[in-house]
């Protein structure tokens, strides 16, 4: 898993970012979240239970509960969001279908079969060199772009080792528990490391730090993970800024159904809104 993929530069997927302020108080977060009385968050098959520690796992369980709970996350079907430089995508968690678009380019891809079709200005280009290159990048694009949206739901995924690094503070000097995520033979970039700051007052992820190599002494970046809002039965956050660089995930939507044909559309689609 990777927060900033070098391959994105080769296909012109560099960031265009917009400013966002942290607007939801911890009290508001507690009001909109669906919190399970007893969090049930089974680890993914291959989660490094032996290498992880109990305190980190307990905090991950709390995060999942505050985000809406494991069952609500499992039941969520479609996620849509705009990513940097005009990328818009819709992901069907049930089937693995992934609709991606940027400007006049469209890819309709299946993450399970690793196959799909590519279009430019509504014309199919699947069998052209450009079309094949685009489709080959769809799985890494999904890994990267979805990680920026749903990382707090993946703290106990397969291949993850989760450890507790102690008490720290946020940019705003609020107390936060620091979790470390490392990876074993999983994802596109298993050499990465993350430090996740979970705000003690809310039990939600509030900041994250990305290390390109697990043994790097300093992170490549440290950013906010804030401005939570209710989408369907789960919470998702949009603010990814740091003190000097604003960044925001926009057009976030959660749906159980989508209009017929939208996942196979050869042209850019109308952006979805979350179901009420």
mmCIF file of C-alpha atoms in Angstrom, residues 3-228:
data_model
loop_
_atom_site.group_PDB
_atom_site.id
_atom_site.type_symbol
_atom_site.label_atom_id
_atom_site.label_comp_id
_atom_site.label_asym_id
_atom_site.label_seq_id
_atom_site.Cartn_x
_atom_site.Cartn_y
_atom_site.Cartn_z
ATOM 1 C CA UNK A 3 0.238 6.999 -0.125
ATOM 2 C CA UNK A 4 2.351 8.607 -2.835
ATOM 3 C CA UNK A 5 3.198 6.416 -5.821
ATOM 4 C CA UNK A 6 6.086 7.425 -8.105
ATOM 5 C CA UNK A 7 4.265 5.870 -11.069
ATOM 6 C CA UNK A 8 1.606 8.560 -10.763
ATOM 7 C CA UNK A 9 4.082 11.115 -12.029
ATOM 8 C CA UNK A 10 4.654 9.081 -15.197
ATOM 9 C CA UNK A 11 1.006 9.243 -16.174
ATOM 10 C CA UNK A 12 0.498 12.850 -15.140
ATOM 11 C CA UNK A 13 -1.442 12.124 -11.984
ATOM 12 C CA UNK A 14 0.227 14.744 -9.774
ATOM 13 C CA UNK A 15 -1.758 16.505 -7.100
ATOM 14 C CA UNK A 16 -4.043 19.482 -7.522
ATOM 15 C CA UNK A 17 -5.204 20.387 -4.065
ATOM 16 C CA UNK A 18 -7.823 22.647 -2.516
ATOM 17 C CA UNK A 19 -8.030 24.225 0.914
ATOM 18 C CA UNK A 20 -10.063 22.696 3.740
ATOM 19 C CA UNK A 21 -10.571 23.625 7.392
ATOM 20 C CA UNK A 22 -11.207 21.234 10.222
ATOM 21 C CA UNK A 23 -14.878 22.025 10.861
ATOM 22 C CA UNK A 24 -16.383 19.164 12.837
ATOM 23 C CA UNK A 25 -15.950 19.161 16.613
ATOM 24 C CA UNK A 26 -15.448 15.911 18.473
ATOM 25 C CA UNK A 27 -18.958 16.277 19.852
ATOM 26 C CA UNK A 28 -20.404 16.458 16.337
ATOM 27 C CA UNK A 29 -18.389 13.400 15.326
ATOM 28 C CA UNK A 30 -19.914 11.439 18.185
ATOM 29 C CA UNK A 31 -23.378 12.559 17.157
ATOM 30 C CA UNK A 32 -23.138 11.369 13.548
ATOM 31 C CA UNK A 33 -21.191 8.138 14.057
ATOM 32 C CA UNK A 34 -22.938 4.819 14.479
ATOM 33 C CA UNK A 35 -21.019 3.336 17.408
ATOM 34 C CA UNK A 36 -21.217 -0.353 18.245
ATOM 35 C CA UNK A 37 -21.657 -1.139 21.945
ATOM 36 C CA UNK A 38 -19.077 -3.907 21.669
ATOM 37 C CA UNK A 39 -16.819 -3.418 18.644
ATOM 38 C CA UNK A 40 -16.463 -6.583 16.550
ATOM 39 C CA UNK A 41 -13.644 -6.157 14.086
ATOM 40 C CA UNK A 42 -12.227 -9.480 12.867
ATOM 41 C CA UNK A 43 -8.716 -9.197 11.478
ATOM 42 C CA UNK A 44 -8.142 -9.966 7.835
ATOM 43 C CA UNK A 45 -6.723 -13.360 6.948
ATOM 44 C CA UNK A 46 -2.966 -12.893 7.096
ATOM 45 C CA UNK A 47 -3.015 -10.051 9.637
ATOM 46 C CA UNK A 48 0.201 -10.330 11.671
ATOM 47 C CA UNK A 49 -1.369 -11.099 15.031
ATOM 48 C CA UNK A 50 1.873 -12.420 16.519
ATOM 49 C CA UNK A 51 3.812 -9.296 15.558
ATOM 50 C CA UNK A 52 1.094 -6.838 16.580
ATOM 51 C CA UNK A 53 0.334 -5.805 20.154
ATOM 52 C CA UNK A 54 -2.908 -5.836 22.108
ATOM 53 C CA UNK A 55 -3.079 -2.113 22.776
ATOM 54 C CA UNK A 56 -2.734 -1.230 19.096
ATOM 55 C CA UNK A 57 -5.400 -3.791 18.176
ATOM 56 C CA UNK A 58 -7.769 -2.410 20.819
ATOM 57 C CA UNK A 59 -7.336 1.121 19.455
ATOM 58 C CA UNK A 60 -7.982 -0.150 15.920
ATOM 59 C CA UNK A 61 -11.214 -1.739 17.176
ATOM 60 C CA UNK A 62 -12.261 1.602 18.652
ATOM 61 C CA UNK A 63 -11.498 3.406 15.383
ATOM 62 C CA UNK A 64 -13.648 0.941 13.447
ATOM 63 C CA UNK A 65 -16.516 1.409 15.911
ATOM 64 C CA UNK A 66 -16.320 5.199 15.706
ATOM 65 C CA UNK A 67 -16.262 5.057 11.911
ATOM 66 C CA UNK A 68 -19.601 3.225 11.902
ATOM 67 C CA UNK A 69 -18.697 -0.336 12.846
ATOM 68 C CA UNK A 70 -17.403 -3.356 11.011
ATOM 69 C CA UNK A 71 -20.792 -4.581 9.791
ATOM 70 C CA UNK A 72 -21.725 -1.190 8.338
ATOM 71 C CA UNK A 73 -18.358 -1.085 6.568
ATOM 72 C CA UNK A 74 -18.851 -4.598 5.191
ATOM 73 C CA UNK A 75 -22.347 -3.710 3.999
ATOM 74 C CA UNK A 76 -21.213 -0.541 2.219
ATOM 75 C CA UNK A 77 -21.240 -1.257 -1.504
ATOM 76 C CA UNK A 78 -20.330 1.719 -3.723
ATOM 77 C CA UNK A 79 -17.769 4.374 -2.840
ATOM 78 C CA UNK A 80 -17.184 7.365 -5.109
ATOM 79 C CA UNK A 81 -14.684 10.201 -4.739
ATOM 80 C CA UNK A 82 -12.578 12.735 -6.628
ATOM 81 C CA UNK A 83 -8.841 12.455 -6.164
ATOM 82 C CA UNK A 84 -6.020 14.783 -7.092
ATOM 83 C CA UNK A 85 -5.725 16.262 -10.587
ATOM 84 C CA UNK A 86 -9.296 15.645 -11.549
ATOM 85 C CA UNK A 87 -9.455 11.891 -11.065
ATOM 86 C CA UNK A 88 -12.961 10.641 -10.308
ATOM 87 C CA UNK A 89 -13.771 7.033 -9.505
ATOM 88 C CA UNK A 90 -16.548 4.729 -8.389
ATOM 89 C CA UNK A 91 -15.688 1.417 -6.710
ATOM 90 C CA UNK A 92 -18.107 -1.476 -6.268
ATOM 91 C CA UNK A 93 -16.796 -3.294 -3.194
ATOM 92 C CA UNK A 94 -19.056 -6.281 -3.849
ATOM 93 C CA UNK A 95 -17.951 -7.070 -7.412
ATOM 94 C CA UNK A 96 -14.569 -5.358 -7.673
ATOM 95 C CA UNK A 97 -15.736 -3.171 -10.560
ATOM 96 C CA UNK A 98 -13.882 0.132 -10.748
ATOM 97 C CA UNK A 99 -14.887 3.071 -12.954
ATOM 98 C CA UNK A 100 -12.108 5.651 -13.283
ATOM 99 C CA UNK A 101 -12.012 8.856 -15.294
ATOM 100 C CA UNK A 102 -9.776 11.867 -15.845
ATOM 101 C CA UNK A 103 -10.518 14.500 -18.465
ATOM 102 C CA UNK A 104 -11.522 12.524 -21.607
ATOM 103 C CA UNK A 105 -9.967 9.249 -20.410
ATOM 104 C CA UNK A 106 -12.183 6.519 -18.937
ATOM 105 C CA UNK A 107 -11.320 3.041 -17.693
ATOM 106 C CA UNK A 108 -13.863 0.411 -16.643
ATOM 107 C CA UNK A 109 -11.859 -2.239 -14.837
ATOM 108 C CA UNK A 110 -12.411 -5.239 -12.602
ATOM 109 C CA UNK A 111 -9.999 -5.513 -9.688
ATOM 110 C CA UNK A 112 -10.524 -9.266 -9.329
ATOM 111 C CA UNK A 113 -9.962 -10.310 -12.941
ATOM 112 C CA UNK A 114 -7.505 -7.450 -13.665
ATOM 113 C CA UNK A 115 -9.233 -6.851 -16.995
ATOM 114 C CA UNK A 116 -11.228 -3.982 -18.434
ATOM 115 C CA UNK A 117 -11.819 -1.520 -21.246
ATOM 116 C CA UNK A 118 -10.330 1.905 -21.886
ATOM 117 C CA UNK A 119 -11.840 4.892 -23.698
ATOM 118 C CA UNK A 120 -10.801 8.340 -24.860
ATOM 119 C CA UNK A 121 -13.440 10.913 -25.780
ATOM 120 C CA UNK A 122 -15.992 8.074 -25.828
ATOM 121 C CA UNK A 123 -14.007 5.966 -28.311
ATOM 122 C CA UNK A 124 -12.648 2.603 -27.183
ATOM 123 C CA UNK A 125 -8.840 2.435 -27.100
ATOM 124 C CA UNK A 126 -8.485 -0.854 -25.213
ATOM 125 C CA UNK A 127 -6.300 -2.512 -27.835
ATOM 126 C CA UNK A 128 -4.029 0.471 -28.419
ATOM 127 C CA UNK A 129 -0.692 0.913 -26.616
ATOM 128 C CA UNK A 130 -2.140 3.864 -24.696
ATOM 129 C CA UNK A 131 -5.207 1.885 -23.692
ATOM 130 C CA UNK A 132 -3.139 -1.059 -22.501
ATOM 131 C CA UNK A 133 -0.851 1.227 -20.532
ATOM 132 C CA UNK A 134 -3.846 2.845 -18.839
ATOM 133 C CA UNK A 135 -5.396 -0.500 -17.890
ATOM 134 C CA UNK A 136 -2.093 -1.802 -16.527
ATOM 135 C CA UNK A 137 -2.051 1.130 -14.123
ATOM 136 C CA UNK A 138 -5.618 0.726 -12.892
ATOM 137 C CA UNK A 139 -4.874 -1.669 -10.035
ATOM 138 C CA UNK A 140 -2.058 0.499 -8.581
ATOM 139 C CA UNK A 141 -4.232 3.596 -9.100
ATOM 140 C CA UNK A 142 -7.040 1.966 -7.109
ATOM 141 C CA UNK A 143 -4.621 0.892 -4.349
ATOM 142 C CA UNK A 144 -3.236 4.412 -4.022
ATOM 143 C CA UNK A 145 -6.452 6.404 -4.420
ATOM 144 C CA UNK A 146 -8.600 4.199 -2.192
ATOM 145 C CA UNK A 147 -5.930 4.183 0.536
ATOM 146 C CA UNK A 148 -6.214 7.970 0.744
ATOM 147 C CA UNK A 149 -9.974 7.575 1.285
ATOM 148 C CA UNK A 150 -10.452 4.529 3.533
ATOM 149 C CA UNK A 151 -7.179 3.839 5.371
ATOM 150 C CA UNK A 152 -8.789 3.815 8.871
ATOM 151 C CA UNK A 153 -10.881 0.803 7.814
ATOM 152 C CA UNK A 154 -7.714 -1.133 6.917
ATOM 153 C CA UNK A 155 -5.774 -1.106 10.190
ATOM 154 C CA UNK A 156 -6.164 -4.889 10.586
ATOM 155 C CA UNK A 157 -5.929 -5.924 6.938
ATOM 156 C CA UNK A 158 -4.055 -8.951 5.683
ATOM 157 C CA UNK A 159 -0.296 -8.464 5.812
ATOM 158 C CA UNK A 160 -0.453 -5.598 8.315
ATOM 159 C CA UNK A 161 1.632 -5.516 11.490
ATOM 160 C CA UNK A 162 0.127 -3.011 13.924
ATOM 161 C CA UNK A 163 2.060 -1.757 16.937
ATOM 162 C CA UNK A 164 1.637 0.945 19.576
ATOM 163 C CA UNK A 165 4.255 3.714 19.553
ATOM 164 C CA UNK A 166 3.090 5.708 22.555
ATOM 165 C CA UNK A 167 1.292 8.945 23.253
ATOM 166 C CA UNK A 168 1.913 11.925 20.997
ATOM 167 C CA UNK A 169 0.218 15.156 20.012
ATOM 168 C CA UNK A 170 -1.495 16.493 16.903
ATOM 169 C CA UNK A 171 -0.687 19.668 14.986
ATOM 170 C CA UNK A 172 -3.126 21.372 17.352
ATOM 171 C CA UNK A 173 -1.274 19.915 20.376
ATOM 172 C CA UNK A 174 -4.097 17.546 21.300
ATOM 173 C CA UNK A 175 -3.201 14.141 22.817
ATOM 174 C CA UNK A 176 -3.233 11.241 20.371
ATOM 175 C CA UNK A 177 -2.202 7.585 20.460
ATOM 176 C CA UNK A 178 0.328 6.703 17.764
ATOM 177 C CA UNK A 179 -0.077 3.420 15.860
ATOM 178 C CA UNK A 180 2.540 2.070 13.478
ATOM 179 C CA UNK A 181 1.568 0.110 10.350
ATOM 180 C CA UNK A 182 4.108 -2.012 8.501
ATOM 181 C CA UNK A 183 3.478 -4.665 5.851
ATOM 182 C CA UNK A 184 4.573 -8.179 4.978
ATOM 183 C CA UNK A 185 4.427 -9.310 1.337
ATOM 184 C CA UNK A 186 1.227 -7.407 0.592
ATOM 185 C CA UNK A 187 0.137 -4.480 -1.538
ATOM 186 C CA UNK A 188 1.963 -2.602 -4.269
ATOM 187 C CA UNK A 189 4.643 -1.160 -1.971
ATOM 188 C CA UNK A 190 5.162 -3.352 1.127
ATOM 189 C CA UNK A 191 8.299 -1.402 2.079
ATOM 190 C CA UNK A 192 6.194 1.561 3.270
ATOM 191 C CA UNK A 193 5.521 2.442 6.897
ATOM 192 C CA UNK A 194 2.809 4.627 8.412
ATOM 193 C CA UNK A 195 2.306 6.284 11.758
ATOM 194 C CA UNK A 196 -1.362 6.892 12.532
ATOM 195 C CA UNK A 197 -2.388 9.397 15.226
ATOM 196 C CA UNK A 198 -5.705 8.530 16.848
ATOM 197 C CA UNK A 199 -7.237 11.429 18.729
ATOM 198 C CA UNK A 200 -7.922 10.393 22.326
ATOM 199 C CA UNK A 201 -10.960 12.649 22.655
ATOM 200 C CA UNK A 202 -12.792 11.086 19.685
ATOM 201 C CA UNK A 203 -11.194 7.689 18.994
ATOM 202 C CA UNK A 204 -10.825 8.693 15.329
ATOM 203 C CA UNK A 205 -7.767 8.860 13.113
ATOM 204 C CA UNK A 206 -6.732 12.525 13.044
ATOM 205 C CA UNK A 207 -3.306 12.522 11.343
ATOM 206 C CA UNK A 208 -1.043 10.192 9.394
ATOM 207 C CA UNK A 209 2.649 10.114 8.529
ATOM 208 C CA UNK A 210 4.054 8.315 5.494
ATOM 209 C CA UNK A 211 7.539 6.766 5.360
ATOM 210 C CA UNK A 212 8.690 5.550 1.931
ATOM 211 C CA UNK A 213 10.955 2.988 3.614
ATOM 212 C CA UNK A 214 10.159 1.301 6.907
ATOM 213 C CA UNK A 215 13.530 2.305 8.376
ATOM 214 C CA UNK A 216 13.391 5.958 7.289
ATOM 215 C CA UNK A 217 13.992 8.149 10.376
ATOM 216 C CA UNK A 218 11.711 10.963 9.157
ATOM 217 C CA UNK A 219 8.426 10.778 7.257
ATOM 218 C CA UNK A 220 8.021 11.900 3.659
ATOM 219 C CA UNK A 221 4.987 13.777 4.899
ATOM 220 C CA UNK A 222 2.693 14.201 7.878
ATOM 221 C CA UNK A 223 -0.890 15.249 7.107
ATOM 222 C CA UNK A 224 -4.279 15.659 8.695
ATOM 223 C CA UNK A 225 -6.991 13.043 8.377
ATOM 224 C CA UNK A 226 -9.943 15.149 9.494
ATOM 225 C CA UNK A 227 -13.208 16.891 8.587
ATOM 226 C CA UNK A 228 -15.386 13.812 9.025
#
